[in-house]
Coordinates of C-alpha atoms and ligand atoms in Angstrom, one line a residue:
M20 CA -35.3 23.8 3.6
K21 CA -32.0 23.0 5.2
R22 CA -30.6 19.5 6.0
I23 CA -29.5 18.9 9.3
I24 CA -27.6 15.8 10.6
W25 CA -27.7 15.2 14.1
F26 CA -25.1 12.7 15.6
F27 CA -25.6 11.0 19.0
A28 CA -23.1 8.9 20.9
L29 CA -25.2 7.4 23.6
V30 CA -25.1 4.9 26.4
V31 CA -28.8 4.2 25.6
C32 CA -31.0 5.1 22.6
I33 CA -32.7 8.6 22.7
S34 CA -36.4 8.9 22.9
I35 CA -38.0 11.8 21.5
S36 CA -40.9 12.2 23.9
S37 CA -42.1 11.7 27.5
F38 CA -39.1 12.8 29.3
S39 CA -38.2 16.1 30.8
Q40 CA -36.9 18.0 27.9
R41 CA -33.6 19.8 27.4
K42 CA -33.9 22.7 25.3
L43 CA -30.8 23.6 23.1
T44 CA -30.6 26.7 20.9
V45 CA -28.4 26.3 17.9
Y46 CA -27.1 29.6 16.4
A47 CA -26.6 28.2 12.9
D48 CA -26.9 31.6 11.3
K49 CA -23.9 33.0 13.2
P50 CA -21.0 30.7 12.8
V51 CA -18.3 31.7 15.3
A52 CA -15.1 30.2 14.0
A53 CA -13.7 28.4 11.0
V54 CA -12.7 24.8 11.4
S55 CA -9.3 24.1 10.2
P56 CA -9.0 21.5 7.4
T57 CA -6.3 20.0 9.6
M58 CA -8.6 19.7 12.6
W59 CA -8.7 15.9 12.8
G60 CA -5.8 13.9 11.8
V61 CA -3.7 10.8 12.6
F62 CA -0.5 10.2 14.8
F63 CA 1.7 7.5 13.3
E64 CA 4.6 5.8 15.4
D65 CA 6.3 2.5 14.9
I66 CA 5.1 1.2 18.2
N67 CA 3.4 -2.2 18.7
F68 CA 4.8 -3.4 15.4
G69 CA 2.9 -0.5 13.6
A70 CA 5.5 -0.2 10.8
D71 CA 7.8 -3.2 10.6
G72 CA 5.5 -6.2 11.0
G73 CA 2.4 -3.9 10.4
L74 CA 1.8 -1.1 7.9
Y75 CA 5.0 -1.9 6.1
A76 CA 4.0 -5.0 4.2
E77 CA 7.4 -6.7 4.3
L78 CA 6.8 -10.3 5.6
V79 CA 10.6 -11.2 6.3
K80 CA 12.1 -10.1 9.6
N81 CA 15.8 -9.4 9.5
R82 CA 15.9 -9.8 5.7
S83 CA 19.5 -8.6 5.5
F84 CA 21.0 -10.2 8.6
E85 CA 21.8 -6.7 10.1
F86 CA 20.1 -7.3 13.5
P87 CA 22.7 -7.3 16.2
T88 CA 21.9 -11.2 16.7
A89 CA 22.5 -11.8 12.9
M90 CA 20.4 -15.0 12.7
M91 CA 17.4 -13.6 14.6
G92 CA 14.2 -14.5 13.0
W93 CA 16.0 -17.3 11.0
R94 CA 16.1 -21.1 11.7
E95 CA 18.2 -23.7 9.9
S96 CA 17.0 -27.3 9.6
R97 CA 18.9 -30.2 8.2
T98 CA 19.1 -33.8 8.5
N99 CA 23.0 -34.0 9.0
Y100 CA 25.3 -31.4 9.9
Q101 CA 27.5 -32.2 6.9
K102 CA 24.7 -31.5 4.6
G103 CA 24.7 -27.8 5.0
R104 CA 25.5 -24.9 7.2
V105 CA 25.2 -21.1 7.4
L106 CA 27.8 -18.6 8.2
V107 CA 27.1 -15.0 8.6
I108 CA 29.8 -12.9 6.8
N109 CA 30.6 -9.3 7.7
K110 CA 32.3 -7.4 4.8
S111 CA 33.4 -5.0 7.3
D112 CA 33.5 -2.4 4.7
N113 CA 31.5 0.2 6.8
S114 CA 28.7 -0.2 4.5
I115 CA 25.1 0.0 5.9
N116 CA 24.4 -3.5 4.7
S117 CA 27.7 -5.1 5.4
R118 CA 26.5 -8.6 6.4
F119 CA 25.2 -11.5 4.3
A120 CA 24.7 -15.2 4.8
R121 CA 26.8 -17.8 3.2
I122 CA 25.2 -21.2 2.9
T123 CA 27.2 -24.3 2.1
V124 CA 25.3 -27.4 0.9
N125 CA 26.6 -30.7 0.1
N126 CA 23.6 -32.8 -0.8
L127 CA 22.0 -33.5 -4.2
E128 CA 18.8 -34.4 -2.3
G129 CA 18.5 -30.9 -0.9
N130 CA 17.8 -31.4 2.8
Y131 CA 19.2 -28.1 4.1
S132 CA 16.8 -25.2 4.7
L133 CA 16.7 -21.8 6.2
A134 CA 13.2 -20.5 7.4
N135 CA 12.2 -17.1 8.5
E136 CA 9.5 -16.7 11.1
G137 CA 8.1 -13.3 10.0
F138 CA 6.6 -11.1 12.6
R139 CA 5.0 -13.5 14.8
G140 CA 4.4 -15.6 11.8
M141 CA 3.5 -14.5 8.3
G142 CA 0.0 -14.0 7.0
F143 CA -0.9 -15.6 3.8
H144 CA -4.3 -15.1 2.0
K145 CA -5.5 -18.0 0.0
A146 CA -5.2 -17.6 -3.9
K147 CA -3.1 -14.4 -3.6
Q148 CA 0.2 -13.6 -5.1
Y149 CA 3.3 -13.1 -3.1
D150 CA 6.4 -11.3 -4.5
F151 CA 9.7 -12.9 -3.5
S152 CA 13.1 -11.4 -4.1
I153 CA 16.7 -12.2 -3.0
M154 CA 20.2 -11.1 -3.8
I155 CA 22.4 -14.0 -4.6
R156 CA 26.0 -14.8 -5.6
S157 CA 27.1 -18.3 -5.9
E158 CA 30.6 -20.0 -6.3
N159 CA 29.0 -22.9 -8.1
P160 CA 26.2 -21.2 -10.0
K161 CA 25.2 -24.2 -12.1
D162 CA 25.0 -26.6 -9.2
C163 CA 22.7 -24.8 -6.8
R164 CA 19.2 -23.7 -6.8
I165 CA 16.8 -22.7 -4.1
K166 CA 13.1 -23.9 -3.5
V167 CA 11.2 -21.0 -2.1
Q168 CA 8.3 -22.3 -0.1
L169 CA 5.4 -20.7 1.7
L170 CA 4.4 -23.0 4.6
N171 CA 1.4 -22.8 6.9
H172 CA 1.8 -23.1 10.7
S173 CA 2.1 -27.0 10.5
G174 CA 4.7 -26.9 7.8
K175 CA 2.5 -27.8 5.0
E176 CA 3.6 -26.2 1.7
I177 CA 1.0 -23.7 0.4
G178 CA 2.9 -22.2 -2.6
S179 CA 6.4 -22.5 -3.9
A180 CA 8.7 -21.5 -6.9
F181 CA 12.4 -22.2 -7.9
I182 CA 15.2 -19.7 -8.1
E183 CA 18.1 -20.8 -10.2
N184 CA 20.7 -19.9 -12.7
F185 CA 22.9 -17.9 -10.3
S186 CA 26.1 -16.3 -11.3
N187 CA 29.4 -15.4 -9.5
D188 CA 28.3 -11.8 -9.0
W189 CA 25.5 -10.4 -6.8
N190 CA 22.3 -10.2 -8.6
T191 CA 18.7 -9.9 -7.6
Y192 CA 16.3 -12.7 -8.4
R193 CA 12.6 -12.4 -8.3
T194 CA 9.6 -14.8 -8.4
T195 CA 5.9 -14.5 -7.7
I196 CA 4.2 -17.4 -5.7
V197 CA 0.5 -18.1 -5.5
T198 CA -1.0 -19.6 -2.5
S199 CA -3.3 -22.5 -2.4
D200 CA -4.5 -21.8 1.1
S201 CA -4.5 -19.0 3.9
A202 CA -2.3 -19.2 6.9
Q203 CA -2.3 -17.0 9.9
R204 CA 1.1 -17.8 11.1
G205 CA 2.9 -19.2 8.2
K206 CA 6.7 -18.9 7.3
L207 CA 9.0 -18.7 4.4
N208 CA 11.4 -21.6 3.8
L209 CA 14.5 -21.6 1.6
L210 CA 15.3 -25.1 0.6
F211 CA 18.9 -25.4 -0.8
E212 CA 19.4 -27.9 -3.5
G213 CA 22.6 -29.2 -5.1
T214 CA 26.1 -28.9 -3.8
G215 CA 28.1 -25.6 -3.5
V216 CA 28.3 -22.2 -1.8
T217 CA 25.6 -19.6 -2.1
D218 CA 25.6 -16.1 -0.6
I219 CA 22.3 -14.5 0.0
D220 CA 21.1 -11.1 1.2
M221 CA 18.1 -8.9 1.2
V222 CA 15.5 -11.8 1.4
S223 CA 12.1 -10.3 0.9
L224 CA 8.6 -11.4 0.6
F225 CA 5.6 -9.0 0.1
P226 CA 1.9 -9.4 -0.7
H227 CA 1.5 -8.4 -4.4
D228 CA -1.6 -6.5 -3.4
T229 CA -0.1 -3.5 -1.5
W230 CA -1.7 0.0 -1.3
K231 CA -2.0 1.3 -4.7
G232 CA -0.2 -1.8 -6.0
R233 CA 3.3 -0.3 -5.1
P234 CA 6.0 -2.8 -5.0
G235 CA 7.5 -3.1 -1.6
G236 CA 4.6 -1.0 -0.3
L237 CA 2.2 -0.8 2.6
R238 CA -0.6 -3.2 3.8
N239 CA -3.7 -2.3 2.0
D240 CA -6.3 -3.0 4.7
L241 CA -4.4 -0.9 7.1
V242 CA -4.0 2.2 4.9
Q243 CA -7.7 1.8 3.9
K244 CA -8.7 2.2 7.5
L245 CA -6.6 5.6 7.7
A246 CA -8.1 6.6 4.3
D247 CA -11.6 6.1 5.7
L248 CA -10.9 8.6 8.4
K249 CA -10.1 11.3 5.8
P250 CA -7.4 12.6 7.9
G251 CA -6.6 16.2 7.7
F252 CA -2.9 15.5 8.5
I253 CA -0.5 12.8 9.3
R254 CA 2.0 13.2 12.2
F255 CA 5.0 11.0 11.7
P256 CA 7.3 9.3 12.6
G257 CA 6.2 9.4 16.4
G258 CA 6.4 9.7 19.4
C259 CA 9.3 8.7 21.4
I260 CA 11.0 7.0 18.5
V261 CA 11.8 10.5 17.3
E262 CA 13.8 11.0 20.5
G263 CA 15.3 7.5 20.8
K264 CA 16.6 6.1 24.1
D265 CA 19.8 7.9 23.5
L266 CA 20.7 10.2 20.7
A267 CA 22.5 7.5 18.7
N268 CA 19.1 5.8 18.7
R269 CA 17.2 8.8 17.5
Y270 CA 15.3 8.8 14.2
Q271 CA 17.2 10.5 11.4
W272 CA 15.1 10.9 8.3
K273 CA 18.1 11.0 6.0
T274 CA 18.9 7.4 6.7
T275 CA 15.3 6.4 5.8
I276 CA 15.2 7.3 2.1
G277 CA 16.6 5.8 -1.1
N278 CA 17.4 2.2 -1.8
V279 CA 16.0 0.1 1.1
A280 CA 19.1 -2.0 1.2
D281 CA 21.0 1.2 2.3
R282 CA 18.7 2.3 5.0
K283 CA 20.4 2.1 8.3
L284 CA 18.6 -0.4 10.6
I285 CA 18.4 0.7 14.3
M286 CA 16.8 -0.9 17.3
N287 CA 13.3 0.2 17.9
R288 CA 13.2 2.0 21.2
W289 CA 10.0 0.1 22.2
N290 CA 12.2 -3.2 22.0
V291 CA 13.2 -3.1 25.7
E292 CA 11.0 -0.3 27.1
F293 CA 8.5 -2.3 29.0
P294 CA 10.2 -5.4 30.5
R295 CA 6.7 -7.1 30.8
K296 CA 6.1 -6.6 27.2
S297 CA 9.6 -6.8 25.9
A298 CA 10.1 -7.4 22.2
P299 CA 13.8 -8.3 21.5
D300 CA 13.2 -8.6 17.8
Y301 CA 11.7 -5.2 17.3
Y302 CA 14.0 -3.2 14.8
Q303 CA 13.3 -0.3 12.4
S304 CA 14.3 -1.2 8.9
F305 CA 12.8 2.1 7.7
G306 CA 11.4 0.2 4.5
L307 CA 8.7 2.8 5.6
G308 CA 10.7 5.9 5.6
F309 CA 10.2 9.7 5.1
Y310 CA 9.5 9.5 1.3
E311 CA 6.9 6.9 1.7
Y312 CA 5.2 8.8 4.7
F313 CA 5.1 11.9 2.3
L314 CA 3.5 9.8 -0.4
L315 CA 1.0 8.5 2.1
C316 CA 0.0 11.9 3.1
E317 CA -0.3 12.8 -0.6
D318 CA -2.5 9.6 -1.2
L319 CA -4.8 10.6 1.6
G320 CA -5.0 14.2 1.0
A321 CA -3.4 14.9 4.4
E322 CA -0.9 17.6 5.4
P323 CA 2.4 16.0 6.3
L324 CA 3.5 17.0 9.9
P325 CA 7.0 15.4 10.4
I326 CA 8.3 15.6 13.9
L327 CA 12.1 16.0 14.3
N328 CA 14.6 15.3 16.9
C329 CA 15.7 18.6 18.6
G330 CA 19.0 17.4 20.0
M331 CA 17.3 15.6 22.9
A332 CA 16.9 12.0 23.6
C333 CA 13.9 10.6 25.5
Q334 CA 13.8 12.2 29.0
F335 CA 12.0 9.0 30.4
N336 CA 15.2 7.2 29.3
S337 CA 18.7 8.6 29.1
G338 CA 17.7 12.4 28.8
E339 CA 20.9 12.7 26.6
V340 CA 21.1 16.2 25.0
V341 CA 23.5 17.4 22.4
D342 CA 25.9 20.1 23.5
M343 CA 24.6 23.6 22.3
K344 CA 27.7 24.0 20.2
E345 CA 26.8 20.7 18.4
L346 CA 23.2 21.6 17.6
Q347 CA 23.7 22.7 13.9
P348 CA 23.5 19.1 12.3
Y349 CA 20.0 18.8 13.9
I350 CA 18.9 22.1 12.6
D351 CA 20.3 21.2 9.2
D352 CA 18.2 18.1 9.2
A353 CA 15.2 20.2 9.7
L354 CA 16.1 22.8 7.1
D355 CA 17.1 20.1 4.6
L356 CA 13.8 18.3 5.2
I357 CA 11.9 21.3 4.1
E358 CA 14.0 21.6 1.0
F359 CA 13.5 17.9 0.3
S360 CA 9.7 18.3 0.5
N361 CA 9.4 21.7 -1.2
G362 CA 12.6 22.6 -3.1
D363 CA 12.9 22.4 -6.8
E364 CA 15.4 20.5 -8.9
S365 CA 18.1 23.1 -8.5
T366 CA 18.3 22.5 -4.7
K367 CA 20.4 19.4 -3.4
W368 CA 17.5 17.9 -1.4
G369 CA 14.9 18.9 -3.8
K370 CA 16.7 17.2 -6.5
L371 CA 17.0 14.1 -4.6
R372 CA 13.1 14.1 -4.4
Y373 CA 13.1 14.5 -8.3
E374 CA 15.4 11.4 -8.5
L375 CA 13.2 9.3 -6.3
G376 CA 10.5 10.0 -8.6
H377 CA 8.5 12.8 -7.3
P378 CA 9.2 16.0 -9.3
Q379 CA 6.1 17.8 -7.6
P380 CA 6.9 19.3 -4.2
F381 CA 5.0 17.6 -1.2
N382 CA 4.3 21.3 -0.1
M383 CA 5.0 20.5 3.6
K384 CA 3.5 23.4 5.7
F385 CA 4.2 22.2 9.3
I386 CA 7.2 20.9 11.2
G387 CA 7.5 19.5 14.6
V388 CA 10.5 20.5 16.9
G389 CA 10.9 17.8 19.4
N390 CA 8.4 15.5 20.8
E391 CA 7.6 15.2 24.5
Q392 CA 10.6 17.5 25.7
W393 CA 10.5 19.6 28.9
E394 CA 12.4 22.0 31.1
P395 CA 14.9 24.8 30.0
Q396 CA 17.1 22.3 27.9
Y397 CA 14.2 22.2 25.6
I398 CA 13.3 25.8 25.3
E399 CA 17.1 26.6 24.8
R400 CA 17.2 24.3 21.8
Y401 CA 13.8 25.2 20.4
K402 CA 14.8 28.8 20.3
V403 CA 17.7 28.1 18.1
F404 CA 15.6 25.8 15.8
E405 CA 12.9 28.5 15.5
K406 CA 15.2 31.3 14.6
A407 CA 16.9 29.2 11.9
L408 CA 13.7 27.7 10.6
L409 CA 11.7 31.0 10.3
S410 CA 14.5 33.0 9.0
R411 CA 14.9 30.7 6.1
Y412 CA 11.2 29.6 5.8
P413 CA 9.0 32.4 7.3
Q414 CA 5.8 30.5 6.1
I415 CA 6.5 27.2 7.8
K416 CA 4.2 26.4 10.8
I417 CA 6.3 25.2 13.7
V418 CA 4.8 22.8 16.2
S419 CA 6.5 22.8 19.6
G420 CA 6.0 20.6 22.6
S421 CA 4.6 21.1 26.0
G422 CA 6.0 18.0 27.7
P423 CA 4.2 14.6 28.7
S424 CA 1.3 16.0 30.7
P425 CA -1.5 18.3 30.1
D426 CA -0.8 20.3 33.3
G427 CA 1.7 20.7 36.1
E428 CA 5.1 22.2 36.3
Y429 CA 6.7 21.1 33.0
F430 CA 3.5 22.1 31.0
N431 CA 3.2 25.5 32.6
Y432 CA 6.7 26.3 32.2
A433 CA 6.7 25.3 28.4
W434 CA 3.6 27.3 27.7
K435 CA 4.9 30.5 29.6
E436 CA 8.2 30.5 27.7
L437 CA 6.8 29.4 24.3
R438 CA 4.1 32.2 24.5
Q439 CA 7.0 34.5 24.2
L440 CA 8.2 32.8 21.1
S441 CA 6.7 32.1 17.7
P442 CA 5.5 28.4 17.4
A443 CA 2.3 28.2 15.3
L444 CA 1.0 25.3 17.5
I445 CA 1.9 23.9 20.8
D446 CA 1.3 20.0 21.2
E447 CA -0.3 18.8 24.3
H448 CA -0.7 15.2 25.3
Y449 CA -3.3 13.5 27.4
Y450 CA -3.3 9.9 28.5
K451 CA -5.8 10.0 31.2
P452 CA -8.8 8.1 32.7
P453 CA -12.1 8.5 31.1
S454 CA -13.1 10.6 34.1
W455 CA -10.5 13.2 33.1
F456 CA -11.8 13.5 29.6
F457 CA -15.4 13.9 30.8
S458 CA -14.4 16.7 33.3
N459 CA -12.1 18.4 30.7
A460 CA -14.7 18.9 28.0
S461 CA -14.7 22.6 28.8
R462 CA -10.8 22.8 29.0
Y463 CA -10.5 25.0 26.1
D464 CA -13.6 27.2 26.6
S465 CA -11.6 29.6 28.8
Y466 CA -8.1 29.2 27.2
E467 CA -6.1 32.4 26.4
R468 CA -6.7 33.1 22.7
K469 CA -3.7 35.2 22.0
G470 CA -0.6 33.5 20.8
P471 CA 0.0 30.0 19.6
K472 CA -2.9 27.5 18.6
V473 CA -3.3 24.1 20.3
F474 CA -2.3 20.8 18.8
A475 CA -4.1 18.1 20.8
G476 CA -1.3 15.8 19.4
E477 CA -1.5 12.6 21.4
Y478 CA -4.7 11.6 23.5
A479 CA -6.6 8.4 24.5
A480 CA -8.9 7.7 27.5
H481 CA -7.2 5.0 29.6
S482 CA -9.9 2.8 30.9
R483 CA -8.7 0.0 33.2
E484 CA -10.7 -3.3 33.6
N485 CA -10.4 -5.7 36.4
N486 CA -7.3 -4.1 37.8
E487 CA -5.4 -4.9 34.5
A488 CA -1.9 -3.2 34.2
E489 CA -2.8 -1.9 30.7
S490 CA -5.8 0.0 29.5
R491 CA -8.5 -1.2 27.2
N492 CA -10.3 0.1 24.1
N493 CA -13.8 -0.1 25.3
W494 CA -17.1 1.7 25.2
E495 CA -16.4 3.8 28.1
S496 CA -13.1 5.2 26.8
A497 CA -14.6 5.9 23.4
L498 CA -17.6 7.8 25.0
A499 CA -15.2 9.8 27.1
E500 CA -13.2 10.8 24.1
A501 CA -16.4 11.7 22.1
A502 CA -17.3 13.9 25.1
F503 CA -14.0 15.7 25.1
M504 CA -13.8 16.1 21.4
T505 CA -17.1 18.2 21.4
G506 CA -14.9 20.5 23.5
L507 CA -12.2 20.4 20.9
E508 CA -14.6 21.2 18.3
R509 CA -16.4 23.9 20.1
N510 CA -13.1 25.6 20.4
A511 CA -11.9 25.1 16.9
D512 CA -10.7 28.7 16.6
L513 CA -7.9 27.7 19.1
V514 CA -7.6 23.9 18.6
Q515 CA -6.6 23.4 15.2
M516 CA -5.2 19.8 15.0
C517 CA -6.1 16.7 17.0
S518 CA -4.9 13.2 16.9
Y519 CA -5.5 10.0 18.9
A520 CA -2.5 7.9 19.9
P521 CA -1.2 5.4 19.3
L522 CA -2.6 4.4 15.9
F523 CA -1.9 0.8 15.4
A524 CA -1.2 -2.4 17.5
H525 CA -0.4 -6.0 16.4
V526 CA -2.5 -8.4 18.7
D527 CA 0.6 -10.7 19.3
A528 CA 3.3 -7.9 19.5
W529 CA 1.9 -4.9 21.3
Q530 CA 3.7 -2.8 24.0
W531 CA 1.0 -0.1 24.7
R532 CA -2.7 -0.2 25.1
P533 CA -5.2 1.3 24.0
D534 CA -4.6 1.8 20.3
L535 CA -6.9 2.8 17.6
I536 CA -6.6 0.0 15.1
W537 CA -5.8 -3.7 16.0
F538 CA -4.5 -6.1 13.5
D539 CA -3.1 -9.6 13.3
N540 CA -1.2 -11.0 10.2
L541 CA -4.3 -11.2 8.2
N542 CA -7.1 -8.9 9.3
S543 CA -7.6 -5.6 11.0
V544 CA -10.3 -4.3 13.4
A545 CA -11.2 -0.8 14.1
T546 CA -12.1 0.0 17.7
P547 CA -15.1 2.1 19.1
N548 CA -12.5 4.7 19.6
Y549 CA -11.8 4.7 15.8
Y550 CA -15.5 5.1 15.1
V551 CA -15.5 8.1 17.4
Q552 CA -12.6 9.5 15.5
K553 CA -14.4 8.9 12.2
F554 CA -17.5 10.6 13.2
F555 CA -15.8 13.8 13.9
S556 CA -13.3 13.6 11.0
T557 CA -15.8 12.8 8.3
N558 CA -18.2 15.3 9.7
R559 CA -15.8 18.2 10.2
G560 CA -17.8 20.9 8.6
T561 CA -16.3 24.3 7.8
N562 CA -17.5 26.6 10.7
V563 CA -18.3 26.1 14.3
V564 CA -21.8 27.1 15.4
K565 CA -22.6 28.1 19.1
I566 CA -25.0 25.8 20.8
L567 CA -26.4 26.8 24.3
E568 CA -28.6 25.5 26.9
N569 CA -29.8 28.3 29.1
N570 CA -27.1 30.5 27.7
N571 CA -24.4 28.0 28.7
V572 CA -22.3 25.7 26.5
V573 CA -23.2 22.1 27.1
A574 CA -20.1 20.5 28.6
G575 CA -21.3 17.9 30.9
N576 CA -24.4 19.6 32.4
D577 CA -26.5 16.6 33.4
S578 CA -24.4 14.2 31.3
L579 CA -24.6 16.0 28.0
Y580 CA -21.9 17.2 25.7
V581 CA -22.7 19.2 22.6
S582 CA -20.9 20.7 19.7
G583 CA -21.9 21.6 16.3
V584 CA -20.7 22.8 12.9
I585 CA -22.1 23.8 9.5
D586 CA -20.7 22.8 6.2
D587 CA -21.0 25.6 3.9
K588 CA -20.1 23.4 0.9
T589 CA -23.0 20.9 1.4
G590 CA -25.3 23.2 3.5
E591 CA -25.6 20.8 6.4
L592 CA -25.7 21.6 10.1
I593 CA -23.9 18.7 11.9
I594 CA -24.7 18.5 15.6
K595 CA -22.8 16.0 17.9
I596 CA -24.4 15.2 21.2
V597 CA -22.9 12.8 23.8
N598 CA -24.9 11.4 26.6
S599 CA -22.6 10.0 29.2
S600 CA -25.3 8.7 31.5
S601 CA -27.6 5.7 31.3
K602 CA -30.6 8.0 31.6
V603 CA -32.7 8.6 28.4
Q604 CA -32.6 12.3 27.4
D605 CA -35.1 14.1 25.3
V606 CA -33.6 17.1 23.5
E607 CA -35.3 19.9 21.7
L608 CA -33.3 22.0 19.3
N609 CA -34.2 25.3 18.3
V610 CA -32.1 26.3 15.3
S611 CA -31.4 30.1 15.4
G612 CA -34.6 30.7 17.2
S613 CA -37.0 28.6 15.0
K614 CA -38.3 25.4 16.4
V615 CA -37.6 22.4 14.5
K616 CA -39.7 19.0 13.9
R617 CA -37.5 15.8 14.0
Q618 CA -37.9 12.9 11.7
M619 CA -35.8 9.8 12.1
L620 CA -33.8 9.0 8.9
S621 CA -31.9 6.0 9.8
C622 CA -30.4 4.1 12.8
S623 CA -27.1 3.1 11.1
F624 CA -25.4 1.2 13.8
W625 CA -24.7 0.7 17.6
L626 CA -22.9 4.0 18.1
Q627 CA -24.7 6.3 15.9
L628 CA -28.1 7.5 15.2
I629 CA -28.7 10.0 12.4
Y630 CA -31.7 12.2 12.3
T631 CA -32.7 14.6 9.7
V632 CA -34.2 17.7 11.0
I633 CA -36.5 19.8 9.0
I634 CA -36.6 23.5 9.8
N635 CA -40.1 24.9 10.1
Ligands
AHR14 O1 2.0 7.0 22.1 C1 2.9 6.6 22.8 C2 3.9 7.4 23.4 O2 3.3 8.3 24.3 C3 4.6 8.3 22.5 O3 5.6 7.7 21.7 C4 5.0 9.5 23.3 O4 5.1 10.7 22.6 C5 4.0 9.5 24.4 O5 4.8 9.4 25.6

């Protein structure tokens, strides 16, 4: 007896009798294609405060005073100007972290303080530990001390500790504070006591409970939501932030590794992208940098898929490109990244990985060249990258782009040109209304099979409600994506990687909607779209099986969308059926010719009904 799991994503519950019956034949004994282990993955970009203020658990914004507006995020309070003041000093030594704050206090009662507002406030959970650290140098070490206070939104102290015994040299001081209460929009307050001059830098506050307990690490609940998806790959770090508004603003992985104080902060390109949703305080600290991305992939058992700048800034913005004669440093970045991930201790970049604490290679197999680039300037640069990468690393699988739309002039041109080259996969992006997803469920059934495979690298059904400017995560969009994904699965011989985008959004700081996972400073919520992703990714199977109705694939015929896989490790046959209408549909399955009896196993929750089918 073979177990069959049957998944339904429905508008209404399915009845198993009394309606005109749809007869589907499942050719379970003749699998047609292998499902790639990388089939369902995640796309991560620092948009909507996804990294700083989100996944990266640092609670202090502008911790090293390196934002162009040096005191952004900080607020002084004092009873009298003479009692204390702050001066931001720039060492002007061309170092990455060249600024620090000099606090002069002149009051034994300590009524001068400096507060950090966090990222739309700081979230504190009751009875939890928070790790504070700060670099300090003092001219009057014995006469000064700092009370570190965690405050709730109304200014009530919910935890504190003292830092003292400073010296004339820079040192890092640490303390752990336990909270007596929760706060959704709390803040950090540094109360300066005594009289004298104190210099501070790298002011940092992290929850003690980070993912895997790593100090300075990632927010537990958010990583857990990713882990629950069991992603086959993680694409990082974007998205448009790879490109930057101009080349100076592009993502450069080498500036994101090593000591966090030495990672070069830059403006996040989503900072000013949408005037309606502007976020002038949005910067990239790179506390979550390439080393941490690789670790995250390793933790989740996901293949790393880094996307690198190909010498082109965002074509929706400046469209700046590097002169072809100056492309080599960009290519070197790509070659060096492969060495950083896979090289041994004898190599320059492999050695650095050793020194960072990871002797084992990360075993990176994929690399993306450019994000959403288009026209000949992309192909021209892509060709040089491809030649350099494949001649040094013939095994590496290159992911190339096809522009911002899933059809049209740019798209057709990219595919035509790239077919003559050797990318392993071509990245397609679809941000479209639900109707597009429903009507494109058969998009890949007739795609050319020769040549590169498809990476459905960014997609989301954009469903508008009440003429709102931005789209919503709702039932309709989730259902449309599920319908479309049956088409991706059915064509798993061709479509080998897929990821919804964007991944995260802070409810008080987003720029783009819809998004897969929403969070505030304390909690996170998975959308219906997330559960659709999870159905597919946790029921990936190993081989696609053909399922036909009257000898045709089921891709919207009378509102049904169907795909199926077998899992040769568990012996399961897993069938996904989407009904996009409000009509109850009665479906009879004939598995490889034999009729089956159905038996309801469980009705687990609102989107999903699981049936066990016993084969006669
Ligand atoms: O996912 C949001 C953005 O959409 C990505 O940064 C970009 O690649 C696409 O235009």
